[in-house]
């Protein structure tokens, strides 16, 4: 069957502003949006530009706005979307070309919340022990692939681009609730800033957008809960 | 001045330049950062997009957390798994340093699954056994079925902590070697198409594999053999390229990997009549035999008409494992089956075929990750390699599951330590850069950009991948390899006349992807030449016209040097220390 594929195109070297282009693409119901983009690029217009690498939802390269929602192009099938499919770059991030957005600001925010284990105790000979229960406590937030689908779906981020955003909080959560980590105080201090967790309005767009199924809103609430607890 | 008014490239100076930001590159960078060596890490992606993150099942180390285990057993399994083409001094290092490596990962914060006592949990994996082959052993340390993801994240986190300097989306397009000394690399900044030269005393390649030369592969689109090909073009040989591993369980049609961890947890392969056919091929290890044997067994079943419904795939059956085990230990791969095949693995079998997965061969190195210039063991000063793009050789003719994650970390660290040592010995002096170091590659790029008419490089890639699958895959013969040699010559001729639509400077992925096809052609050339010459069957290299292993003539490593009219093949002996070659049965 043929899919009516619309892509928001923009080439900074030739286009004054972004514009939609339509393609009729032969496809199978099990094809993924990434397959359609490749078909356009390889058969019709080599200039179509997007990032991709692993093509099975673990590298985080190809998050984009698909039929109005942030999704990974390699995980969305034609049979889930129907015969009319629209693809645009992630909202709220500067567009470089076609579906490629500038990720530098996103990664800078991720780094600002100290996403690494902090523990200055001399390490034991063997592994540090951790109970299965304690390991489970932060399991959900270890899944993050930094695709930016969550942060760029967040209306609070659109309204206030200085907001640190869901992805940075998720990656701070992963350490705050790890029993081996001693840096929770510093991270909670950073996230209690006015650009931190309080900007979250529990709209749940992030949770809906996450291709890894992380319950992001819950994680943000747990971090703000930890900040409140620390204040009393 | 340079070509037709182009400004000269920006020149950067670093003590060390690491190309690639997967596990090998990141661990090397970490060692160098701790040591205060000024280092740049260049990646054509963002570091967290590297393919290390796609590794699933685990990383083996004889911790003995679940049952008795020893590095000697791990070493033996690695040597036997590699069909005795493994350099045993390297395998010994791999098995011994595995323990400290995994413990250090834990100290860095890696969230391993835990035993009831809170130790790192371990599970079974293909080819890993107790007491020199008696039965499967629990050796693979894991974090659900996203061990590679956790390793990549953890190492990147540590690099942030230690202030490692990254150049994201800088695509390395040449390595500068003059008078037998490595002097730096040339990189193309994807954002604006500018060339940047990195002058450096040490260049490390950690660029990964080249699975995209096959039609059905578990590999990312970005795995196009860049490092191997660039080195090869500058005179560095490629070792054992004829040994390419097909993983038994790829999702039919698209090749996405379903980890061996599934079989480690008890899943089994079945043919059309529901028979657990591995009982006939490997009576002791069954479904946990090494990958080359399982992949061949699957093809035999399909050839003899026992594929599902007579078709070219088989079933991976997880239905007896139960929802709890599947959800806790194999969540990602079962999700892949749901998304990419529309089946529910808790209740339905998954349709699988072998998928091109891992290159045992690559840039030859010594035990310290220093690159070898020839079969005599002479070094190429200033060049280092580790990970899938390198060949040390710990995998020999067939890699065991989990040993790739181990290889990248053990030898990535060794590369970092070697570089630190060499940079200190040179007192921080950088080698001189030849004038216009970027001009050869600039000329190639501008020629491609300005050609008005020509074939689409992606058509050549698809043809290459399809022909390689048929002629240089799990089974080979002289006839198929000769046909492939001929085909490669034709594809090379056509590749010389490709053209691209995108003439722009900003984020020109069409241009870079066209260059990647050229890298794949180089890797394929070395692979096919090695396979045609090697008239025996060993590990993943199976010649139907020479079905037996031949230790008298072929217990040696191939080195392919680039030459006009096809690679010049030379050979070097295998290092054998503890384990004399024996027939390989499981």
Short mmCIF file of N, CA, C and O in Angstrom, two decimals, chain A residues 13-104:
data_model
loop_
_atom_site.label_atom_id
_atom_site.label_comp_id
_atom_site.label_asym_id
_atom_site.label_seq_id
_atom_site.Cartn_x
_atom_site.Cartn_y
_atom_site.Cartn_z
N UNK A 13 20.61 26.42 3.86
CA UNK A 13 21.40 27.00 2.78
C UNK A 13 20.54 27.45 1.59
O UNK A 13 21.01 28.19 0.73
N UNK A 14 19.28 26.97 1.55
CA UNK A 14 18.45 27.34 0.40
C UNK A 14 17.05 27.83 0.77
O UNK A 14 16.43 28.55 -0.01
N UNK A 15 16.52 27.42 1.93
CA UNK A 15 15.13 27.73 2.25
C UNK A 15 15.02 28.90 3.22
O UNK A 15 15.66 28.89 4.26
N UNK A 16 14.15 29.90 2.91
CA UNK A 16 13.94 30.98 3.88
C UNK A 16 13.26 30.47 5.15
O UNK A 16 13.52 30.96 6.24
N UNK A 17 12.35 29.50 5.01
CA UNK A 17 11.70 28.95 6.20
C UNK A 17 11.25 27.51 5.95
O UNK A 17 11.20 27.07 4.79
N UNK A 18 10.90 26.79 7.02
CA UNK A 18 10.47 25.39 6.84
C UNK A 18 9.20 25.29 6.00
O UNK A 18 8.37 26.19 6.01
N UNK A 19 9.05 24.20 5.27
CA UNK A 19 7.84 23.97 4.47
C UNK A 19 7.57 22.47 4.40
O UNK A 19 8.47 21.65 4.50
N UNK A 20 6.29 22.13 4.20
CA UNK A 20 5.92 20.71 4.11
C UNK A 20 6.13 20.20 2.69
O UNK A 20 5.83 20.89 1.74
N UNK A 21 6.63 18.97 2.62
CA UNK A 21 6.67 18.30 1.32
C UNK A 21 5.96 16.96 1.45
O UNK A 21 6.01 16.32 2.49
N UNK A 22 5.30 16.56 0.36
CA UNK A 22 4.52 15.31 0.38
C UNK A 22 5.17 14.26 -0.49
O UNK A 22 5.68 14.56 -1.58
N UNK A 23 5.12 13.03 -0.03
CA UNK A 23 5.66 11.91 -0.79
C UNK A 23 4.67 10.77 -0.71
O UNK A 23 4.09 10.52 0.35
N UNK A 24 4.50 10.10 -1.81
CA UNK A 24 3.71 8.88 -1.79
C UNK A 24 4.70 7.72 -1.76
O UNK A 24 5.50 7.56 -2.67
N UNK A 25 4.68 6.96 -0.66
CA UNK A 25 5.72 5.95 -0.47
C UNK A 25 5.10 4.57 -0.35
O UNK A 25 4.22 4.34 0.49
N UNK A 26 5.56 3.66 -1.21
CA UNK A 26 5.08 2.27 -1.13
C UNK A 26 5.56 1.67 0.19
O UNK A 26 6.72 1.84 0.56
N UNK A 27 4.67 0.99 0.89
CA UNK A 27 5.10 0.45 2.18
C UNK A 27 4.28 -0.76 2.60
O UNK A 27 3.20 -1.02 2.08
N UNK A 28 4.84 -1.45 3.58
CA UNK A 28 4.24 -2.63 4.17
C UNK A 28 3.76 -2.21 5.57
O UNK A 28 4.37 -1.33 6.17
N UNK A 29 2.69 -2.81 6.07
CA UNK A 29 2.19 -2.38 7.40
C UNK A 29 3.24 -2.52 8.51
O UNK A 29 3.20 -1.78 9.48
N UNK A 30 4.18 -3.48 8.37
CA UNK A 30 5.19 -3.67 9.41
C UNK A 30 6.40 -2.74 9.23
O UNK A 30 7.32 -2.75 10.04
N UNK A 31 6.43 -1.97 8.15
CA UNK A 31 7.51 -1.00 7.99
C UNK A 31 7.48 0.01 9.12
O UNK A 31 6.42 0.35 9.64
N UNK A 32 8.66 0.51 9.42
CA UNK A 32 8.75 1.57 10.41
C UNK A 32 8.89 2.91 9.71
O UNK A 32 9.29 2.96 8.54
N UNK A 33 8.61 3.97 10.42
CA UNK A 33 8.75 5.31 9.82
C UNK A 33 10.17 5.50 9.29
O UNK A 33 10.38 6.09 8.23
N UNK A 34 11.16 4.95 10.01
CA UNK A 34 12.54 5.06 9.54
C UNK A 34 12.71 4.44 8.16
O UNK A 34 13.46 4.96 7.32
N UNK A 35 12.02 3.31 7.91
CA UNK A 35 12.10 2.69 6.58
C UNK A 35 11.57 3.64 5.51
O UNK A 35 12.13 3.74 4.42
N UNK A 36 10.47 4.34 5.85
CA UNK A 36 9.90 5.27 4.87
C UNK A 36 10.86 6.42 4.60
O UNK A 36 11.04 6.83 3.45
N UNK A 37 11.48 6.93 5.65
CA UNK A 37 12.43 8.04 5.47
C UNK A 37 13.61 7.59 4.60
O UNK A 37 14.06 8.33 3.72
N UNK A 38 14.08 6.38 4.85
CA UNK A 38 15.18 5.86 4.02
C UNK A 38 14.75 5.73 2.57
O UNK A 38 15.50 6.03 1.65
N UNK A 39 13.52 5.26 2.37
CA UNK A 39 13.04 5.09 0.99
C UNK A 39 13.02 6.44 0.26
O UNK A 39 13.44 6.54 -0.88
N UNK A 40 12.56 7.48 0.97
CA UNK A 40 12.57 8.81 0.35
C UNK A 40 14.00 9.24 0.06
O UNK A 40 14.33 9.71 -1.03
N UNK A 41 14.88 9.05 1.04
CA UNK A 41 16.26 9.53 0.88
C UNK A 41 16.99 8.76 -0.23
O UNK A 41 17.72 9.35 -1.01
N UNK A 42 16.79 7.45 -0.27
CA UNK A 42 17.56 6.63 -1.21
C UNK A 42 16.96 6.60 -2.61
O UNK A 42 17.64 6.35 -3.58
N UNK A 43 15.62 6.84 -2.69
CA UNK A 43 14.97 6.70 -4.00
C UNK A 43 14.53 8.03 -4.62
O UNK A 43 14.40 8.13 -5.83
N UNK A 44 14.25 9.03 -3.76
CA UNK A 44 13.67 10.26 -4.31
C UNK A 44 14.56 11.47 -4.12
O UNK A 44 14.80 12.22 -5.05
N UNK A 45 15.01 11.68 -2.89
CA UNK A 45 15.72 12.92 -2.62
C UNK A 45 16.81 12.71 -1.58
O UNK A 45 16.54 12.66 -0.38
N UNK A 46 18.03 12.57 -2.05
CA UNK A 46 19.17 12.32 -1.17
C UNK A 46 19.43 13.42 -0.17
O UNK A 46 20.18 13.26 0.78
N UNK A 47 18.78 14.58 -0.38
CA UNK A 47 19.02 15.70 0.53
C UNK A 47 18.25 15.58 1.84
O UNK A 47 18.55 16.27 2.80
N UNK A 48 17.23 14.71 1.86
CA UNK A 48 16.46 14.56 3.10
C UNK A 48 17.41 14.14 4.23
O UNK A 48 18.16 13.18 4.10
N UNK A 49 17.34 14.89 5.33
CA UNK A 49 18.36 14.72 6.37
C UNK A 49 17.73 14.40 7.72
O UNK A 49 16.79 15.07 8.16
N UNK A 50 18.23 13.33 8.33
CA UNK A 50 17.78 12.92 9.66
C UNK A 50 18.90 12.12 10.29
O UNK A 50 19.78 11.61 9.60
N UNK A 51 18.87 12.02 11.61
CA UNK A 51 19.84 11.17 12.31
C UNK A 51 19.24 9.78 12.52
O UNK A 51 18.04 9.66 12.78
N UNK A 52 20.06 8.77 12.48
CA UNK A 52 19.65 7.43 12.86
C UNK A 52 20.90 6.60 13.03
O UNK A 52 21.93 6.90 12.46
N UNK A 53 20.80 5.56 13.89
CA UNK A 53 21.93 4.64 13.95
C UNK A 53 21.45 3.21 14.16
O UNK A 53 21.39 2.43 13.23
N UNK A 54 21.05 2.85 15.39
CA UNK A 54 20.81 1.42 15.68
C UNK A 54 19.57 0.87 14.99
O UNK A 54 19.50 -0.31 14.71
N UNK A 55 18.57 1.72 14.77
CA UNK A 55 17.33 1.32 14.11
C UNK A 55 16.50 0.30 14.89
O UNK A 55 15.69 -0.41 14.32
N UNK A 56 16.73 0.19 16.21
CA UNK A 56 15.80 -0.62 17.00
C UNK A 56 15.56 -0.07 18.40
O UNK A 56 15.32 -0.81 19.34
N UNK A 57 15.61 1.27 18.50
CA UNK A 57 15.11 1.89 19.72
C UNK A 57 16.04 1.89 20.91
O UNK A 57 15.57 2.07 22.04
N UNK A 58 17.33 1.70 20.71
CA UNK A 58 18.22 1.76 21.87
C UNK A 58 19.28 2.86 21.81
O UNK A 58 19.93 3.13 22.81
N UNK A 59 19.49 3.49 20.65
CA UNK A 59 20.56 4.51 20.60
C UNK A 59 20.03 5.92 20.79
O UNK A 59 20.78 6.81 21.17
N UNK A 60 18.75 6.14 20.51
CA UNK A 60 18.16 7.46 20.78
C UNK A 60 18.41 8.52 19.72
O UNK A 60 18.21 9.70 19.97
N UNK A 61 18.84 8.13 18.52
CA UNK A 61 19.17 9.12 17.49
C UNK A 61 17.96 9.72 16.79
O UNK A 61 18.02 10.86 16.34
N UNK A 62 16.91 8.91 16.61
CA UNK A 62 15.88 9.32 15.64
C UNK A 62 14.54 9.69 16.25
O UNK A 62 13.49 9.42 15.68
N UNK A 63 14.59 10.38 17.40
CA UNK A 63 13.35 10.92 17.96
C UNK A 63 12.88 12.08 17.07
O UNK A 63 13.69 12.90 16.64
N UNK A 64 11.58 12.09 16.78
CA UNK A 64 11.01 13.18 15.98
C UNK A 64 9.51 13.25 16.23
O UNK A 64 8.96 12.40 16.95
N UNK A 65 8.89 14.27 15.70
CA UNK A 65 7.46 14.46 15.91
C UNK A 65 6.71 13.70 14.81
O UNK A 65 6.75 14.10 13.65
N UNK A 66 6.03 12.61 15.21
CA UNK A 66 5.36 11.76 14.23
C UNK A 66 3.86 11.79 14.50
O UNK A 66 3.43 11.44 15.61
N UNK A 67 3.11 12.22 13.55
CA UNK A 67 1.66 12.42 13.73
C UNK A 67 1.36 13.16 15.03
O UNK A 67 0.48 12.77 15.80
N UNK A 68 2.14 14.20 15.28
CA UNK A 68 1.86 15.08 16.41
C UNK A 68 2.41 14.64 17.75
O UNK A 68 2.18 15.31 18.75
N UNK A 69 3.11 13.49 17.80
CA UNK A 69 3.66 13.06 19.09
C UNK A 69 5.14 12.71 18.93
O UNK A 69 5.56 12.23 17.87
N UNK A 70 5.90 12.93 19.99
CA UNK A 70 7.32 12.61 19.93
C UNK A 70 7.52 11.11 20.00
O UNK A 70 7.14 10.46 20.98
N UNK A 71 8.17 10.57 18.98
CA UNK A 71 8.36 9.12 18.89
C UNK A 71 9.69 8.83 18.23
O UNK A 71 10.26 9.69 17.55
N UNK A 72 10.18 7.60 18.39
CA UNK A 72 11.36 7.18 17.64
C UNK A 72 10.90 6.66 16.28
O UNK A 72 10.01 5.80 16.21
N UNK A 73 11.53 7.14 15.21
CA UNK A 73 11.13 6.71 13.87
C UNK A 73 11.35 5.22 13.67
O UNK A 73 10.65 4.57 12.89
N UNK A 74 12.31 4.64 14.40
CA UNK A 74 12.61 3.21 14.22
C UNK A 74 11.69 2.32 15.03
O UNK A 74 11.80 1.10 14.96
N UNK A 75 10.81 2.92 15.85
CA UNK A 75 9.91 2.08 16.65
C UNK A 75 8.45 2.21 16.24
O UNK A 75 7.60 1.46 16.73
N UNK A 76 8.14 3.20 15.38
CA UNK A 76 6.74 3.40 15.00
C UNK A 76 6.45 2.71 13.67
O UNK A 76 7.07 3.02 12.66
N UNK A 77 5.49 1.80 13.70
CA UNK A 77 5.14 1.06 12.48
C UNK A 77 4.01 1.77 11.74
O UNK A 77 3.17 2.43 12.33
N UNK A 78 3.99 1.51 10.44
CA UNK A 78 2.94 2.06 9.60
C UNK A 78 1.56 1.62 10.09
O UNK A 78 0.63 2.42 10.16
N UNK A 79 1.43 0.35 10.50
CA UNK A 79 0.10 -0.13 10.91
C UNK A 79 -0.39 0.53 12.20
O UNK A 79 -1.56 0.45 12.53
N UNK A 80 0.52 1.21 12.94
CA UNK A 80 0.08 1.93 14.13
C UNK A 80 -0.33 3.36 13.79
O UNK A 80 -0.91 4.05 14.63
N UNK A 81 0.02 3.80 12.59
CA UNK A 81 -0.13 5.22 12.26
C UNK A 81 -1.17 5.48 11.18
O UNK A 81 -1.70 6.59 11.08
N UNK A 82 -1.44 4.48 10.34
CA UNK A 82 -2.38 4.69 9.26
C UNK A 82 -1.69 5.17 7.99
O UNK A 82 -0.47 5.24 7.93
N UNK A 83 -2.49 5.50 6.99
CA UNK A 83 -1.91 5.82 5.67
C UNK A 83 -1.48 7.25 5.52
O UNK A 83 -0.87 7.61 4.53
N UNK A 84 -1.85 8.08 6.48
CA UNK A 84 -1.38 9.48 6.45
C UNK A 84 -0.41 9.67 7.61
O UNK A 84 -0.78 9.51 8.77
N UNK A 85 0.81 9.99 7.26
CA UNK A 85 1.82 10.13 8.30
C UNK A 85 2.54 11.47 8.11
O UNK A 85 2.97 11.80 7.00
N UNK A 86 2.64 12.23 9.21
CA UNK A 86 3.39 13.48 9.13
C UNK A 86 4.60 13.39 10.06
O UNK A 86 4.52 12.81 11.14
N UNK A 87 5.71 13.93 9.58
CA UNK A 87 6.95 13.86 10.34
C UNK A 87 7.57 15.25 10.39
O UNK A 87 7.74 15.90 9.35
N UNK A 88 7.93 15.69 11.59
CA UNK A 88 8.56 17.01 11.77
C UNK A 88 9.65 16.87 12.83
O UNK A 88 9.68 15.89 13.57
N UNK A 89 10.56 17.85 12.91
CA UNK A 89 11.59 17.76 13.93
C UNK A 89 11.01 17.89 15.34
O UNK A 89 9.90 18.41 15.51
N UNK A 90 11.75 17.44 16.34
CA UNK A 90 11.32 17.59 17.73
C UNK A 90 11.01 19.06 18.00
O UNK A 90 11.79 19.94 17.63
N UNK A 91 9.88 19.33 18.66
CA UNK A 91 9.53 20.73 18.93
C UNK A 91 10.41 21.33 20.03
O UNK A 91 10.95 20.61 20.86
N UNK A 92 10.55 22.63 20.00
CA UNK A 92 11.21 23.32 21.11
C UNK A 92 12.72 23.33 21.06
O UNK A 92 13.37 23.89 21.92
N UNK A 93 13.31 22.68 20.05
CA UNK A 93 14.76 22.68 19.90
C UNK A 93 15.10 23.33 18.55
O UNK A 93 14.36 23.17 17.58
N UNK A 94 16.23 24.05 18.47
CA UNK A 94 16.56 24.72 17.20
C UNK A 94 16.78 23.71 16.08
O UNK A 94 17.46 22.69 16.27
N UNK A 95 16.17 23.98 14.91
CA UNK A 95 16.32 23.06 13.79
C UNK A 95 17.60 23.39 13.01
O UNK A 95 17.86 24.55 12.68
N UNK A 96 18.39 22.36 12.73
CA UNK A 96 19.62 22.55 11.94
C UNK A 96 19.31 22.34 10.46
O UNK A 96 19.64 23.16 9.62
N UNK A 97 18.64 21.24 10.17
CA UNK A 97 18.28 20.92 8.78
C UNK A 97 17.25 19.79 8.81
O UNK A 97 17.45 18.79 9.52
N UNK A 98 16.17 19.95 8.07
CA UNK A 98 15.10 18.94 8.02
C UNK A 98 14.74 18.44 9.43
O UNK A 98 14.26 19.21 10.25
N UNK A 99 15.01 17.14 9.71
CA UNK A 99 14.59 16.55 10.98
C UNK A 99 15.68 16.58 12.03
O UNK A 99 15.52 16.01 13.11
N UNK A 100 16.77 17.25 11.73
CA UNK A 100 17.91 17.30 12.66
C UNK A 100 17.82 18.56 13.51
O UNK A 100 17.76 19.67 12.99
N UNK A 101 17.82 18.35 14.83
CA UNK A 101 17.78 19.50 15.75
C UNK A 101 19.11 19.60 16.49
O UNK A 101 19.88 18.64 16.57
N UNK A 102 19.35 20.79 17.03
CA UNK A 102 20.56 21.03 17.80
C UNK A 102 20.39 20.41 19.20
O UNK A 102 19.54 20.84 19.97
N UNK A 103 21.21 19.42 19.52
CA UNK A 103 21.09 18.69 20.79
C UNK A 103 22.03 19.22 21.86
O UNK A 103 22.03 18.72 22.99
N UNK A 104 22.87 20.19 21.53
CA UNK A 104 23.91 20.60 22.49
C UNK A 104 23.32 21.13 23.80
O UNK A 104 23.80 20.79 24.88
#
